[in-house]
CSV table of C-alpha atoms in Angstrom, one decimal:
chain,number,residue,atom,x,y,z
A,1,UNK,CA,101.5,99.8,100.3
A,2,UNK,CA,102.8,100.3,96.8
A,3,UNK,CA,105.1,97.2,96.6
A,4,UNK,CA,102.0,94.9,96.8
A,5,UNK,CA,100.0,96.8,94.2
A,6,UNK,CA,99.0,94.6,91.2
A,7,UNK,CA,100.7,97.1,88.8
A,8,UNK,CA,103.9,97.1,90.9
A,9,UNK,CA,103.9,93.3,90.7
A,10,UNK,CA,103.3,93.4,86.9
A,11,UNK,CA,106.2,95.9,86.5
A,12,UNK,CA,108.5,93.9,88.8
A,13,UNK,CA,107.8,90.7,86.9
A,14,UNK,CA,108.6,92.4,83.6
A,15,UNK,CA,111.8,93.8,84.9
A,16,UNK,CA,112.9,90.4,86.2
A,17,UNK,CA,112.4,89.0,82.7
A,18,UNK,CA,114.8,91.6,81.2
A,19,UNK,CA,118.3,90.1,80.9
A,20,UNK,CA,121.6,91.8,81.0
A,21,UNK,CA,124.9,90.2,79.8
A,22,UNK,CA,127.2,88.8,82.4
A,23,UNK,CA,130.2,90.6,81.0
A,24,UNK,CA,131.6,93.2,81.3
A,25,UNK,CA,130.6,92.6,84.9
A,26,UNK,CA,131.5,96.1,86.0
A,27,UNK,CA,129.0,97.5,83.4
A,28,UNK,CA,126.1,95.2,84.1
A,29,UNK,CA,126.4,94.2,87.8
A,30,UNK,CA,125.8,97.8,88.9
A,31,UNK,CA,122.6,98.0,86.8
A,32,UNK,CA,121.3,94.7,88.3
A,33,UNK,CA,122.2,96.2,91.7
A,34,UNK,CA,120.4,99.5,91.4
A,35,UNK,CA,117.3,97.8,90.0
A,36,UNK,CA,117.3,95.3,92.9
A,37,UNK,CA,117.1,98.2,95.4
A,38,UNK,CA,113.3,98.0,95.0
A,39,UNK,CA,111.7,101.4,95.3
A,40,UNK,CA,108.0,101.9,95.1
A,41,UNK,CA,107.9,101.6,91.3
A,42,UNK,CA,105.5,104.6,91.3
A,43,UNK,CA,106.7,106.0,88.0
A,44,UNK,CA,106.3,102.8,85.9
A,45,UNK,CA,103.0,102.1,87.6
A,46,UNK,CA,101.7,105.5,86.5
A,47,UNK,CA,102.3,104.6,82.8
A,48,UNK,CA,100.0,101.5,83.4
A,49,UNK,CA,97.5,103.7,85.3
A,50,UNK,CA,97.5,106.3,82.5
A,51,UNK,CA,96.7,103.6,79.9
A,52,UNK,CA,94.0,101.9,82.0
A,53,UNK,CA,92.4,105.3,82.7
A,54,UNK,CA,91.6,105.6,79.0
A,55,UNK,CA,90.3,102.1,78.7
A,56,UNK,CA,93.4,100.1,77.7
A,57,UNK,CA,92.8,96.5,78.5
A,58,UNK,CA,96.0,94.8,77.4
A,59,UNK,CA,98.7,96.3,79.6
A,60,UNK,CA,101.4,94.1,78.1
A,61,UNK,CA,101.6,96.7,75.3
A,62,UNK,CA,102.4,99.4,78.0
A,63,UNK,CA,105.1,97.5,79.9
A,64,UNK,CA,108.0,98.4,77.6
A,65,UNK,CA,107.2,102.1,78.1
A,66,UNK,CA,106.8,101.7,81.8
A,67,UNK,CA,110.2,99.8,81.9
A,68,UNK,CA,111.8,102.6,79.9
A,69,UNK,CA,110.6,105.1,82.6
A,70,UNK,CA,111.9,103.0,85.4
A,71,UNK,CA,115.3,102.6,83.6
A,72,UNK,CA,115.5,106.3,83.1
A,73,UNK,CA,114.6,107.1,86.7
A,74,UNK,CA,117.3,104.7,88.0
A,75,UNK,CA,119.9,106.1,85.5
A,76,UNK,CA,119.2,109.6,86.9
A,77,UNK,CA,119.6,108.3,90.5
A,78,UNK,CA,123.0,106.8,89.8
A,79,UNK,CA,124.3,110.0,88.3
A,80,UNK,CA,122.6,112.3,90.9
A,81,UNK,CA,124.2,110.2,93.7
A,82,UNK,CA,127.6,110.8,92.2
A,83,UNK,CA,127.0,114.6,92.0
A,84,UNK,CA,125.6,114.7,95.5
A,85,UNK,CA,128.4,112.4,96.8
A,86,UNK,CA,125.6,110.4,98.5
A,87,UNK,CA,126.7,107.3,100.4
A,88,UNK,CA,123.4,105.6,100.6
A,89,UNK,CA,120.4,104.9,98.4
A,90,UNK,CA,117.3,103.2,99.9
A,91,UNK,CA,119.5,102.2,102.9
A,92,UNK,CA,122.2,100.5,100.8
A,93,UNK,CA,125.5,101.8,99.4
A,94,UNK,CA,125.1,103.9,96.3
A,95,UNK,CA,126.5,102.5,93.0
A,96,UNK,CA,129.5,104.8,93.1
A,97,UNK,CA,130.3,103.8,96.6
A,98,UNK,CA,129.8,100.1,95.9
A,99,UNK,CA,132.1,100.4,92.9
A,100,UNK,CA,133.5,103.8,91.9
A,101,UNK,CA,132.6,107.0,90.0
A,102,UNK,CA,133.8,105.8,86.6
A,103,UNK,CA,131.8,102.5,86.9
A,104,UNK,CA,128.7,104.3,88.0
A,105,UNK,CA,128.9,106.9,85.2
A,106,UNK,CA,129.2,104.2,82.5
A,107,UNK,CA,126.6,101.9,84.0
A,108,UNK,CA,124.2,104.8,84.2
A,109,UNK,CA,124.9,105.6,80.5
A,110,UNK,CA,124.2,102.0,79.6
A,111,UNK,CA,120.9,102.0,81.6
A,112,UNK,CA,119.8,105.1,79.6
A,113,UNK,CA,120.5,103.2,76.4
A,114,UNK,CA,118.5,100.3,77.6
A,115,UNK,CA,115.6,102.7,78.3
A,116,UNK,CA,115.6,103.6,74.6
A,117,UNK,CA,115.8,99.9,73.7
A,118,UNK,CA,112.6,99.3,75.6
A,119,UNK,CA,110.8,102.2,73.8
A,120,UNK,CA,111.6,100.4,70.5
A,121,UNK,CA,109.4,97.5,71.7
A,122,UNK,CA,106.4,99.7,71.9
A,123,UNK,CA,103.7,99.6,69.1
A,124,UNK,CA,105.4,101.1,66.0
A,125,UNK,CA,102.8,103.7,65.3
A,126,UNK,CA,103.1,105.1,68.8
A,127,UNK,CA,106.9,105.4,69.0
A,128,UNK,CA,107.3,108.9,67.6
A,129,UNK,CA,104.8,110.4,70.1
A,130,UNK,CA,106.3,108.4,72.9
A,131,UNK,CA,109.8,109.6,72.0
A,132,UNK,CA,108.8,113.2,72.0
A,133,UNK,CA,107.4,113.0,75.5
A,134,UNK,CA,110.2,110.8,76.8
A,135,UNK,CA,112.9,113.1,75.4
A,136,UNK,CA,111.3,116.3,76.6
A,137,UNK,CA,110.9,114.9,80.1
A,138,UNK,CA,114.4,113.5,80.2
A,139,UNK,CA,115.9,116.8,79.2
A,140,UNK,CA,113.8,118.7,81.8
A,141,UNK,CA,114.9,116.3,84.5
A,142,UNK,CA,118.5,117.2,83.6
A,143,UNK,CA,117.6,120.9,83.7
A,144,UNK,CA,116.0,120.5,87.2
A,145,UNK,CA,119.1,118.7,88.5
A,146,UNK,CA,121.3,121.5,87.2
A,147,UNK,CA,119.1,124.2,88.8
A,148,UNK,CA,119.2,122.3,92.1
A,149,UNK,CA,123.0,122.3,92.0
A,150,UNK,CA,123.0,126.0,91.0
A,151,UNK,CA,120.9,126.8,94.1
A,152,UNK,CA,123.7,125.4,96.4
A,153,UNK,CA,125.8,128.4,95.4
A,154,UNK,CA,123.1,131.0,95.6
A,155,UNK,CA,122.4,133.0,98.8
A,156,UNK,CA,118.8,133.7,97.8
A,157,UNK,CA,116.4,131.5,95.8
A,158,UNK,CA,112.9,132.7,95.0
A,159,UNK,CA,109.9,130.6,95.8
A,160,UNK,CA,108.9,130.5,92.1
A,161,UNK,CA,112.4,129.4,91.1
A,162,UNK,CA,112.2,126.6,93.7
A,163,UNK,CA,108.8,125.4,92.5
A,164,UNK,CA,110.1,125.4,88.9
A,165,UNK,CA,113.1,123.4,89.9
A,166,UNK,CA,111.1,120.7,91.7
A,167,UNK,CA,108.6,120.6,88.8
A,168,UNK,CA,111.5,119.8,86.4
A,169,UNK,CA,113.6,117.6,88.7
A,170,UNK,CA,110.7,115.5,90.1
A,171,UNK,CA,107.3,116.2,88.7
A,172,UNK,CA,107.6,116.1,84.9
A,173,UNK,CA,108.6,112.4,85.1
A,174,UNK,CA,105.3,111.6,86.9
A,175,UNK,CA,103.3,113.6,84.3
A,176,UNK,CA,105.3,112.1,81.4
A,177,UNK,CA,104.7,108.5,82.6
A,178,UNK,CA,100.9,109.1,82.7
A,179,UNK,CA,101.0,110.8,79.3
A,180,UNK,CA,102.9,107.9,77.7
A,181,UNK,CA,100.2,105.6,79.0
A,182,UNK,CA,97.5,107.9,77.6
A,183,UNK,CA,99.3,107.9,74.2
A,184,UNK,CA,99.3,104.1,74.2
A,185,UNK,CA,95.5,104.2,74.8
A,186,UNK,CA,94.8,106.6,71.9
A,187,UNK,CA,93.7,109.4,74.2
A,188,UNK,CA,93.2,112.8,72.5
A,189,UNK,CA,95.9,115.5,72.9
A,190,UNK,CA,93.6,117.5,75.2
A,191,UNK,CA,93.1,114.4,77.5
A,192,UNK,CA,96.8,113.7,77.3
A,193,UNK,CA,97.6,117.2,78.5
A,194,UNK,CA,95.1,116.9,81.4
A,195,UNK,CA,96.6,113.7,82.7
A,196,UNK,CA,100.1,115.1,82.3
A,197,UNK,CA,99.2,118.2,84.3
A,198,UNK,CA,97.6,116.0,87.0
A,199,UNK,CA,100.9,114.2,87.3
A,200,UNK,CA,103.0,117.3,87.4
A,201,UNK,CA,100.9,119.0,90.1
A,202,UNK,CA,100.7,115.8,92.1
A,203,UNK,CA,104.5,115.6,91.9
A,204,UNK,CA,104.9,119.2,93.2
A,205,UNK,CA,102.6,118.5,96.1
A,206,UNK,CA,104.5,115.3,96.8
A,207,UNK,CA,107.9,117.2,97.0
A,208,UNK,CA,106.4,119.9,99.2
A,209,UNK,CA,105.2,117.2,101.6
A,210,UNK,CA,108.6,115.7,101.5
A,211,UNK,CA,110.1,119.0,102.6
A,212,UNK,CA,107.6,119.1,105.4
A,213,UNK,CA,108.2,115.5,106.5
A,214,UNK,CA,112.0,116.1,106.6
A,215,UNK,CA,111.4,118.5,109.5
A,216,UNK,CA,108.2,117.2,111.1
A,217,UNK,CA,108.1,113.5,110.2
A,218,UNK,CA,108.2,110.7,112.7
A,219,UNK,CA,111.8,109.5,112.9
A,220,UNK,CA,110.6,105.8,113.3
A,221,UNK,CA,108.6,105.8,110.1
A,222,UNK,CA,110.2,108.5,107.9
A,223,UNK,CA,113.1,106.3,106.9
A,224,UNK,CA,115.8,109.0,107.0
A,225,UNK,CA,117.1,111.5,109.5
A,226,UNK,CA,114.5,114.0,110.5
A,227,UNK,CA,116.0,117.5,110.1
A,228,UNK,CA,118.5,116.4,107.6
A,229,UNK,CA,117.6,119.3,105.3
A,230,UNK,CA,118.2,121.8,108.1
A,231,UNK,CA,121.6,120.3,109.0
A,232,UNK,CA,122.9,120.6,105.4
A,233,UNK,CA,121.3,124.0,104.9
A,234,UNK,CA,119.2,122.8,101.9
A,235,UNK,CA,117.1,125.4,100.3
A,236,UNK,CA,113.6,123.8,100.7
A,237,UNK,CA,110.4,125.7,100.6
A,238,UNK,CA,110.5,126.2,104.4
A,239,UNK,CA,114.0,127.7,104.3
A,240,UNK,CA,113.1,129.9,101.3
A,241,UNK,CA,109.9,131.2,102.9
A,242,UNK,CA,111.8,131.9,106.2
A,243,UNK,CA,114.4,134.0,104.4
A,244,UNK,CA,111.6,135.9,102.7
A,245,UNK,CA,109.8,136.7,105.9
A,246,UNK,CA,112.5,137.0,108.6
A,247,UNK,CA,113.2,140.5,109.9
A,248,UNK,CA,114.8,142.0,113.0
A,249,UNK,CA,115.5,139.4,115.6
A,250,UNK,CA,114.2,136.6,113.4
A,251,UNK,CA,116.6,137.6,110.6
A,252,UNK,CA,119.5,137.7,113.1
A,253,UNK,CA,118.6,134.2,114.4
A,254,UNK,CA,118.4,132.8,110.9
A,255,UNK,CA,121.9,134.2,110.1
A,256,UNK,CA,123.2,132.7,113.3
A,257,UNK,CA,121.8,129.3,112.3
A,258,UNK,CA,123.0,129.4,108.7
A,259,UNK,CA,126.6,130.3,109.3
A,260,UNK,CA,129.1,127.8,110.7
A,261,UNK,CA,128.7,127.6,114.5
A,262,UNK,CA,129.3,125.4,117.5
A,263,UNK,CA,125.7,124.3,117.8
A,264,UNK,CA,124.9,120.6,118.2
A,265,UNK,CA,122.7,119.1,115.5
A,266,UNK,CA,119.8,118.8,118.0
A,267,UNK,CA,120.1,122.5,119.0
A,268,UNK,CA,120.2,123.7,115.4
A,269,UNK,CA,117.1,121.7,114.4
A,270,UNK,CA,115.2,122.8,117.5
A,271,UNK,CA,116.0,126.5,116.9
A,272,UNK,CA,115.2,126.4,113.2
A,273,UNK,CA,111.9,124.6,113.9
A,274,UNK,CA,111.1,127.4,116.4
A,275,UNK,CA,111.8,130.0,113.7
A,276,UNK,CA,109.6,128.1,111.2
A,277,UNK,CA,106.8,128.1,113.8
A,278,UNK,CA,107.2,131.8,114.6
A,279,UNK,CA,106.9,132.7,111.0
A,280,UNK,CA,104.2,130.1,110.3
A,281,UNK,CA,106.2,128.6,107.4
A,282,UNK,CA,105.1,125.1,108.5
A,283,UNK,CA,101.4,126.1,108.0
A,284,UNK,CA,102.3,127.9,104.7
A,285,UNK,CA,104.0,124.8,103.3
A,286,UNK,CA,101.0,122.6,104.1
A,287,UNK,CA,98.6,125.2,102.5
A,288,UNK,CA,100.8,125.3,99.3
A,289,UNK,CA,100.8,121.6,99.2
A,290,UNK,CA,97.0,121.5,99.4
A,291,UNK,CA,96.8,124.1,96.6
A,292,UNK,CA,98.8,121.9,94.2
A,293,UNK,CA,96.9,118.8,95.4
A,294,UNK,CA,93.6,120.5,94.6
A,295,UNK,CA,94.9,121.6,91.1
A,296,UNK,CA,95.8,117.9,90.5
A,297,UNK,CA,92.4,116.7,91.6
A,298,UNK,CA,90.6,119.3,89.5
A,299,UNK,CA,92.6,118.2,86.4
A,300,UNK,CA,91.8,114.5,87.0
A,301,UNK,CA,88.1,115.4,87.5
A,302,UNK,CA,88.1,117.2,84.2
A,303,UNK,CA,89.2,114.1,82.2
A,304,UNK,CA,86.4,112.8,80.0
A,305,UNK,CA,86.3,109.1,81.0
A,306,UNK,CA,83.9,107.2,83.3
A,307,UNK,CA,84.4,108.2,87.0
A,308,UNK,CA,85.1,104.5,87.9
A,309,UNK,CA,88.2,104.7,85.6
A,310,UNK,CA,89.6,107.5,87.8
A,311,UNK,CA,89.2,105.7,91.1
A,312,UNK,CA,92.7,104.1,91.3
A,313,UNK,CA,94.5,107.4,90.4
A,314,UNK,CA,92.5,109.2,93.1
A,315,UNK,CA,93.4,106.4,95.5
A,316,UNK,CA,97.1,106.6,94.6
A,317,UNK,CA,97.1,110.4,95.1
A,318,UNK,CA,95.5,110.0,98.5
A,319,UNK,CA,98.0,107.4,99.5
A,320,UNK,CA,100.9,109.6,98.4
A,321,UNK,CA,99.5,112.6,100.2
A,322,UNK,CA,98.7,110.8,103.5
A,323,UNK,CA,102.0,109.0,103.8
A,324,UNK,CA,104.3,109.4,106.7
A,325,UNK,CA,107.5,108.4,105.0
């Protein structure tokens, strides 16, 4: 779907043309490795789409900025995987498992430096504005990751706190990529803000859908274990809403499911899904996702460019929101 998109091909070709030294191998091999675990390249594609939206014809000018975003994204994945002690990334061993934590930390650092190197190849008059957006987004992604880790040690997390965390950890990078494309197309600050807000709200809707699919997705197409969030007691929107609403027997059942017990994985997932259904948190999650989706669509609609220019972003949003994995 995304891998064959013309912009994805453009980004992939540009990334393949970037060269890293052969030595020290333990610094650069992990970078080549993480970049080879081809994801959907959605974030760098958004920089190109943001530029094309405002009439940019020569996308070669935008490729360094899109590459910087992809480098930063992969830098954050390397470090997040260390913090999460994650064994797999896109079905392959994570960098810290393939090598070790020290190698992963340093390779991640080098990849962040390479992101700034790419920004230096952008048109000189645009670099200050691009840096302001890039730095703000990068710092907010770090804030979001810290909040996510803080939540692990909190018994109660509010819905608003959770939405703020996913906005920072996931969504601002989507908005930032689009805004950087808009900057490179000489869009006004008002138009830049609208496309940024579109990306942020699309990202929040995307994460809410991810929470839902983790529980209700088709195991054959979702690409990871269905119910994984339930088994590791992750505080998703479904879990947070359940804690808000559960009373009496439902509250007792929730406590039984959250504390260490002898239940099989299948039994724990089955009973938690039943609780979600009883409290209608599955329906609530879908409604909340639709609210953020509508916000995003409204912001894209408000942008002052020909409607034809918006078609590919509407199409991308539809693809993201109708995915099953």
